[in-house]
Tab-separated table of C-alpha atoms and ligand atoms in Angstrom:
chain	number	residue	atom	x	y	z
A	1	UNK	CA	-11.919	-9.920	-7.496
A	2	UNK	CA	-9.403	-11.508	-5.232
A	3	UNK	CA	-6.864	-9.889	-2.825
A	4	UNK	CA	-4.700	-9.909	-0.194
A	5	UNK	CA	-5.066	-7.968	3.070
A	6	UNK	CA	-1.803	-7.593	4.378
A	7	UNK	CA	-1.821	-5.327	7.361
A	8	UNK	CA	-5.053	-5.978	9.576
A	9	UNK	CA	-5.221	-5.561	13.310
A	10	UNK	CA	-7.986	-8.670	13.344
A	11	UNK	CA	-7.792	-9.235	17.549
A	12	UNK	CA	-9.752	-5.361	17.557
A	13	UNK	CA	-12.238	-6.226	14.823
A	14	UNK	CA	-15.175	-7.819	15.154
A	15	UNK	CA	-16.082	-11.330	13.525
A	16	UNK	CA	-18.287	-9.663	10.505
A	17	UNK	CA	-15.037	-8.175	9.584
A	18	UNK	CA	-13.627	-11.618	8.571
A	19	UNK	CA	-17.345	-12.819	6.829
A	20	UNK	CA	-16.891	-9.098	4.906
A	21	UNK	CA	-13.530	-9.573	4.067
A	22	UNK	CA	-14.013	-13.266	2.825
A	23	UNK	CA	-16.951	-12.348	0.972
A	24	UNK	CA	-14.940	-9.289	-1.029
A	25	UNK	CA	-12.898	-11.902	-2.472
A	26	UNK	CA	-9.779	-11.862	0.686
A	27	UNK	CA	-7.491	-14.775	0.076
A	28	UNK	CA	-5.329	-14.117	3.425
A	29	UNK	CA	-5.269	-11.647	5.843
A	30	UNK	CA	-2.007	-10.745	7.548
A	31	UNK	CA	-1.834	-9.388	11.137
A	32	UNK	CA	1.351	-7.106	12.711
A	33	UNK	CA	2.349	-7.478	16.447
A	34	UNK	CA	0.981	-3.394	17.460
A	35	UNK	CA	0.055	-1.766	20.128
A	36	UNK	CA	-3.335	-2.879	22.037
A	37	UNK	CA	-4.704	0.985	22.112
A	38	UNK	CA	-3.264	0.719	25.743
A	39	UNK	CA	0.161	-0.084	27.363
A	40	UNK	CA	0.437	-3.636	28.195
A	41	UNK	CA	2.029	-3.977	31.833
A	42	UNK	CA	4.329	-6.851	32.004
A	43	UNK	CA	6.299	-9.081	29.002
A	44	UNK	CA	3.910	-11.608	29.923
A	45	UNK	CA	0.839	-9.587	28.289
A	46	UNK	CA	3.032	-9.998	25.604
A	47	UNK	CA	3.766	-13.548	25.531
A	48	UNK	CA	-0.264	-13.921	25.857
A	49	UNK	CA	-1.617	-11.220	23.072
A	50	UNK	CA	1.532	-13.774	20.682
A	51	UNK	CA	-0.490	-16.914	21.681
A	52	UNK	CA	-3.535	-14.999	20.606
A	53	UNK	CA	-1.761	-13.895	17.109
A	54	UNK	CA	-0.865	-17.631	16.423
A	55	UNK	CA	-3.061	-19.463	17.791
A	56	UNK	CA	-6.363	-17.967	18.411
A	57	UNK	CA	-6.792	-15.638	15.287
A	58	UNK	CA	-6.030	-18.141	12.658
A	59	UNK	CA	-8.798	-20.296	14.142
A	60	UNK	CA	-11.128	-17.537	14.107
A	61	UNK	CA	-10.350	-16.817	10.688
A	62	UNK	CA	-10.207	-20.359	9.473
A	63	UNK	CA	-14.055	-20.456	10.204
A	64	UNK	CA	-14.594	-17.945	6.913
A	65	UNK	CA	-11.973	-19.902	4.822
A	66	UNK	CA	-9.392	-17.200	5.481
A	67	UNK	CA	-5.653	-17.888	6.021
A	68	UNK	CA	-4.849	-15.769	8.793
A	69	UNK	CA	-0.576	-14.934	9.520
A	70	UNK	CA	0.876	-12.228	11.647
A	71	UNK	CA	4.132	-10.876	12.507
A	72	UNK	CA	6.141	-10.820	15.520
A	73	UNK	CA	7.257	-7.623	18.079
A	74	UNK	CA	7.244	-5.052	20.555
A	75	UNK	CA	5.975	-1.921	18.447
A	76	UNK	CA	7.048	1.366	18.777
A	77	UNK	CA	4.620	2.632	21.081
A	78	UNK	CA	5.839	0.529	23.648
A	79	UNK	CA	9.405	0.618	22.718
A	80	UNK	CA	10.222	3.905	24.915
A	81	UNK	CA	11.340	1.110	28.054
A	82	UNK	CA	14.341	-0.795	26.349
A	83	UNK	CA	14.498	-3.040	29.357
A	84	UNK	CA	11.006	-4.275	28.966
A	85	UNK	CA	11.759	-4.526	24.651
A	86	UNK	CA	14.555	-6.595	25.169
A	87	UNK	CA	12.579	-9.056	27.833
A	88	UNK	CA	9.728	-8.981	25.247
A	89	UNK	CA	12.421	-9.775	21.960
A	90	UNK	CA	13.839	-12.611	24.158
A	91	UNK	CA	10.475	-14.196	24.198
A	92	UNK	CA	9.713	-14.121	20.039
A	93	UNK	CA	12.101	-16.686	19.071
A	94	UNK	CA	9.514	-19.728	20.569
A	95	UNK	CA	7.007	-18.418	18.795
A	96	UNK	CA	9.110	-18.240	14.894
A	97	UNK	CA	8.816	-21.153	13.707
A	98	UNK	CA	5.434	-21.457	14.071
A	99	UNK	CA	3.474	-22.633	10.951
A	100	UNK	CA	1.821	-19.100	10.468
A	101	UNK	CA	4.562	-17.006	11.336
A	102	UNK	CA	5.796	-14.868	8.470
A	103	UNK	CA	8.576	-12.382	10.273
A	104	UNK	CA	9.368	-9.427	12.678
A	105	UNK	CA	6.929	-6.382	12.322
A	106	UNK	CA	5.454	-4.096	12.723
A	107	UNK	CA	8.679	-2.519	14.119
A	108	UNK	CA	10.248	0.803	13.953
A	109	UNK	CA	9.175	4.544	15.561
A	110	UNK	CA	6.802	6.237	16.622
A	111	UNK	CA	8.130	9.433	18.623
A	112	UNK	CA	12.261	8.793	16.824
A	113	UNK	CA	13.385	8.636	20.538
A	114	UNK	CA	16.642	7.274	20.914
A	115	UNK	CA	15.212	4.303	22.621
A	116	UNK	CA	12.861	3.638	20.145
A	117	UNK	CA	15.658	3.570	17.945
A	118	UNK	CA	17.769	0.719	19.579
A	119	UNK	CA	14.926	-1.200	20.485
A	120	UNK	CA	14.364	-1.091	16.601
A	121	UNK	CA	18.115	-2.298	16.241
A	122	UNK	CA	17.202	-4.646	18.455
A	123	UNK	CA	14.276	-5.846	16.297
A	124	UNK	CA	16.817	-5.810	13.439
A	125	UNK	CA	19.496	-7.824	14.710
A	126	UNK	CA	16.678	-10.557	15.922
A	127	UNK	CA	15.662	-10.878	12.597
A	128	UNK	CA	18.571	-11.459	10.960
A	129	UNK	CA	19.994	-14.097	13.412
A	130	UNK	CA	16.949	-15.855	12.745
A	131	UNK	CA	16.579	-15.182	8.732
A	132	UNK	CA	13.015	-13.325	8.995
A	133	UNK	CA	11.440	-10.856	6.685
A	134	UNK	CA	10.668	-7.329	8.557
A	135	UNK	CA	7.416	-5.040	8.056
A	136	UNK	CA	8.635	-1.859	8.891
A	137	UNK	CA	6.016	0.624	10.413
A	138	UNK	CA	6.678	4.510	9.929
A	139	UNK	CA	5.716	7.373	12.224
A	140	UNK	CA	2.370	8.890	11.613
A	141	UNK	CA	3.629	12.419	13.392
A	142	UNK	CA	5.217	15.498	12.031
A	143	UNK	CA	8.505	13.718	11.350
A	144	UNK	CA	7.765	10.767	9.357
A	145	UNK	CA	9.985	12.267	7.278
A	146	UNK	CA	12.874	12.134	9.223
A	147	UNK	CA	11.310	8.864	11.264
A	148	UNK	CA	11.813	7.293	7.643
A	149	UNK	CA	15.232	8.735	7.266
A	150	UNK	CA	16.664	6.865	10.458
A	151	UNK	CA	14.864	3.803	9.878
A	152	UNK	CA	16.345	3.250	6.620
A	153	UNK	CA	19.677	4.074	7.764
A	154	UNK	CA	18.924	1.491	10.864
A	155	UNK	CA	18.806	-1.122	8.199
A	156	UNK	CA	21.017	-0.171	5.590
A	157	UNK	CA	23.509	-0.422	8.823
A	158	UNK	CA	23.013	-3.769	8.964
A	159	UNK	CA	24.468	-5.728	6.283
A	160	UNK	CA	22.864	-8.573	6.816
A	161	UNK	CA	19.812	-7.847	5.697
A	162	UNK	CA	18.697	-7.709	1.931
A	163	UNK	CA	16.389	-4.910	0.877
A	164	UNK	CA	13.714	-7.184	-0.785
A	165	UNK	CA	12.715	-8.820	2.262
A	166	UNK	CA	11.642	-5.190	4.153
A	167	UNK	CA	8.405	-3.922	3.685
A	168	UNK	CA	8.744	0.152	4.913
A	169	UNK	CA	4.674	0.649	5.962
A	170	UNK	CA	2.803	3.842	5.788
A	171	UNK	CA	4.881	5.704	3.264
A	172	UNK	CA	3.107	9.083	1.894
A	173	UNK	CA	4.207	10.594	-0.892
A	174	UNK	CA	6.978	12.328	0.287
A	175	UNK	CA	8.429	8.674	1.275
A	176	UNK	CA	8.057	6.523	-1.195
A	177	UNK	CA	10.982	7.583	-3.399
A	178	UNK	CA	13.480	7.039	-0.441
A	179	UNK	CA	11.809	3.409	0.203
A	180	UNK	CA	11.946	2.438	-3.359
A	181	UNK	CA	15.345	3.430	-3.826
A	182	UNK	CA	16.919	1.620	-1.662
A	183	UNK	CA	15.502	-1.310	-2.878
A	184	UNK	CA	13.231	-2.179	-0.554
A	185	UNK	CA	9.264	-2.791	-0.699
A	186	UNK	CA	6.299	0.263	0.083
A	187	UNK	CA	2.967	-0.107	1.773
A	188	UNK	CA	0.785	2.548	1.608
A	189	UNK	CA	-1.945	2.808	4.674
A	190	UNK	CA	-5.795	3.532	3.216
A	191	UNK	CA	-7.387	5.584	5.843
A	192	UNK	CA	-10.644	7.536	5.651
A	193	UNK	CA	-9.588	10.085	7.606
A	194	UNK	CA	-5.748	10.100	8.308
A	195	UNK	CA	-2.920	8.716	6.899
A	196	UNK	CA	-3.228	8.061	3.274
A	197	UNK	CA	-6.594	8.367	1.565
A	198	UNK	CA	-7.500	5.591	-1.454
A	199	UNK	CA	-7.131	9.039	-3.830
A	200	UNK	CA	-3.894	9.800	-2.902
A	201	UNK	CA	-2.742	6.237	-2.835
A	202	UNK	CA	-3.866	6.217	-6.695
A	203	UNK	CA	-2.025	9.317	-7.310
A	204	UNK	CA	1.176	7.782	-6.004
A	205	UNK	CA	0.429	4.491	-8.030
A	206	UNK	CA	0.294	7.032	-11.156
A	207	UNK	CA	3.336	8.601	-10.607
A	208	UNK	CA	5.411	5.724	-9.299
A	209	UNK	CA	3.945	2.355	-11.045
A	210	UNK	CA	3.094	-0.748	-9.247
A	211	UNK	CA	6.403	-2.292	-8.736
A	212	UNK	CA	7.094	-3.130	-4.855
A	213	UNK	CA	3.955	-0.998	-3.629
A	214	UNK	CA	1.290	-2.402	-2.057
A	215	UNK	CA	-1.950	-1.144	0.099
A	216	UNK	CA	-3.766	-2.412	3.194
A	217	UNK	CA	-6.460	-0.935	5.591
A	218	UNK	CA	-4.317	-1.619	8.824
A	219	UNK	CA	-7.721	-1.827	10.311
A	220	UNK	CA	-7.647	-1.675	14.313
A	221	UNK	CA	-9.231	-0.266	16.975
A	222	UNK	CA	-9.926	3.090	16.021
A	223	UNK	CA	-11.526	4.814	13.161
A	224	UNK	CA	-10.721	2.585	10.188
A	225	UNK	CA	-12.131	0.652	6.956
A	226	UNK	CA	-11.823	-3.577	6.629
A	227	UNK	CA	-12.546	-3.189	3.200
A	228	UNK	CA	-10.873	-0.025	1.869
A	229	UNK	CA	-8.589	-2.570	-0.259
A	230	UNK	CA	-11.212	-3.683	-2.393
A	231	UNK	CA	-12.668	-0.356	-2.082
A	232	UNK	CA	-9.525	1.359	-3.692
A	233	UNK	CA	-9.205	-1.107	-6.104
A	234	UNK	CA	-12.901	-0.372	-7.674
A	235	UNK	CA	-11.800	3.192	-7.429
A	236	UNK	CA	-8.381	2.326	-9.441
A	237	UNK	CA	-11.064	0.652	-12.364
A	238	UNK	CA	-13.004	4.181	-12.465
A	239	UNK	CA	-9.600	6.163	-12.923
A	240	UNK	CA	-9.168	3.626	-15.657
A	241	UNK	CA	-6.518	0.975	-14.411
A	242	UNK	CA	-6.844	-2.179	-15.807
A	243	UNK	CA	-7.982	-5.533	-14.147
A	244	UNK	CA	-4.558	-6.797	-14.640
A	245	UNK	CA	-2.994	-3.982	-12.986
A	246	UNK	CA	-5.382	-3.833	-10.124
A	247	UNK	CA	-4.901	-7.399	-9.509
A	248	UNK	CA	-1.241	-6.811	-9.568
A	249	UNK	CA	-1.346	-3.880	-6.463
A	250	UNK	CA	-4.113	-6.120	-4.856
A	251	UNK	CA	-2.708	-9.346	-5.176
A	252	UNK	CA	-0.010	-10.165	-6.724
A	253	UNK	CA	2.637	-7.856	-5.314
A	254	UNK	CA	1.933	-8.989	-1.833
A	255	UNK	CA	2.072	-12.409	-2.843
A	256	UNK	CA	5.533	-11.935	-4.217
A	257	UNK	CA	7.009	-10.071	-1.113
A	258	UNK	CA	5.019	-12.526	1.492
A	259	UNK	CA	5.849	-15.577	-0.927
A	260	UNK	CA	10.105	-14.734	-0.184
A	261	UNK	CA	8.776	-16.922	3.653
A	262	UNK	CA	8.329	-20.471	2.570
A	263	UNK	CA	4.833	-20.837	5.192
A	264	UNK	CA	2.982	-17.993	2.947
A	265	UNK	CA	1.483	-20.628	0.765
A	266	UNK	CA	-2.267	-20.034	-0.211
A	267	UNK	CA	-4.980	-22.862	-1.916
A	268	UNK	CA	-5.913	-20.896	-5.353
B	1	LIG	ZN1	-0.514	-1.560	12.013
């Protein structure tokens, strides 16, 4: 099978990670700007961990034949301290037109603080002055519903931005509707034990089709699975979906939403 990973914290995995994700049949692995696990100090930790993203990572990846890209932020975790966001947004433009660069993301909330909710205008406004897709991440607390809610209205409020080029991340299935309908794209988080599990993410494939869903492990530090894409997708054949419609979820819808930023080119 082939596939795309296209939410994988890669700078907390080890280097098996990339030979097992290779192996599975991985034809690029995409990497958000997130939170280290700890607070990073200074905007210069910042400046360093987007060297590593774009510089460091794709080499490490290259070794496996894997095209690495990543995304570009200050995420929500560390979004509480608008002064430090803002000294942190000034420093991603350098870094955009990089060759593996693909947009602004993971941005959005974590706690729905007001903070974290202009530092996500912020994040907004910086990609639409420089014409970048956005990967959206959504709050894994209590109120993702109403996390989603403000989000959504944070970019709706900005008419610059056209729906098909946001990706809304970790929707559940009491999400996904509100993503879809306003037009923009829904990536469902496979997690063993939280988030949403490769059963559930079939169920909401069954209800809801494949169009402008996709899934990734988001694989980081803690207590998660490289290779739960693949995984889910061998699950999908046993409840009966077809190669072609695996390969769709797997593969071709992130090609299509990645494919809208001219550098997402792969060697097929
Ligand atoms: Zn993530």
């Amino acid at each position: 099978m082939r596939y795309i990973e296209p939410h994988a914290h890669m700078v907390s995995r080890v280097t098996d990670d990339y030979v097992h994700l290779a192996t599975a049949g991985c034809q690029a692995v995409c990497e958000p700007a997130f939170w280290a696990g700890f607070d990073r100090s200074s905007p210069a930790g910042f400046f360093d961990y987007f060297c590593q993203l774009t510089e460091h990572e794709p080499k490490r990846a290259a070794k496996y034949g894997l095209p690495h890209f990543c995304w570009l932020c200050i995420n929500p975790k560390e979004s509480e301290d608008v002064k430090l966001a803002e000294e942190v947004i000034a420093l991603i433009p350098q870094f955009l037109d990089r060759p593996t660069v693909l947009g602004i993301g993971e941005i959005g909330l974590n706690k729905n603080s007001r903070n974290e909710v202009k530092v996500l205008e912020l994040h907004v406004d910086l990609a639409a002055r420089h014409d970048q897709l956005i990967l959206v991440h959504t709050p894994h607390l209590e109120d993702k519903l109403k996390g989603t809610r403000l989000i959504l209205d944070a970019i709706k409020a900005d008419p610059r931005i056209r729906p098909e080029r946001v990706i809304i991340d970790h929707v559940e299935e009491h999400t996904v509707n509100l993503v879809l309908d306003r037009g923009h794209w829904a990536g469902m988080t496979l997690y063993p034990v939280s988030k949403c599990t490769p059963a559930r993410a079939i169920d909401i494939l069954d209800v809801y089709g494949p169009e402008r869903l996709w899934m990734n492990s988001a694989c980081d530090w803690g207590e998660s699975v490289p290779l739960i894409v693949p995984l889910t997708a061998l699950e999908m054949k046993k409840r009966g979906w077809s190669a072609e419609a695996i390969e769709r979820v797997v593969f071709g819808n992130p090609l299509e939403f990645l494919g809208q930023c001219p550098k997402f080119k792969l060697q097929l």
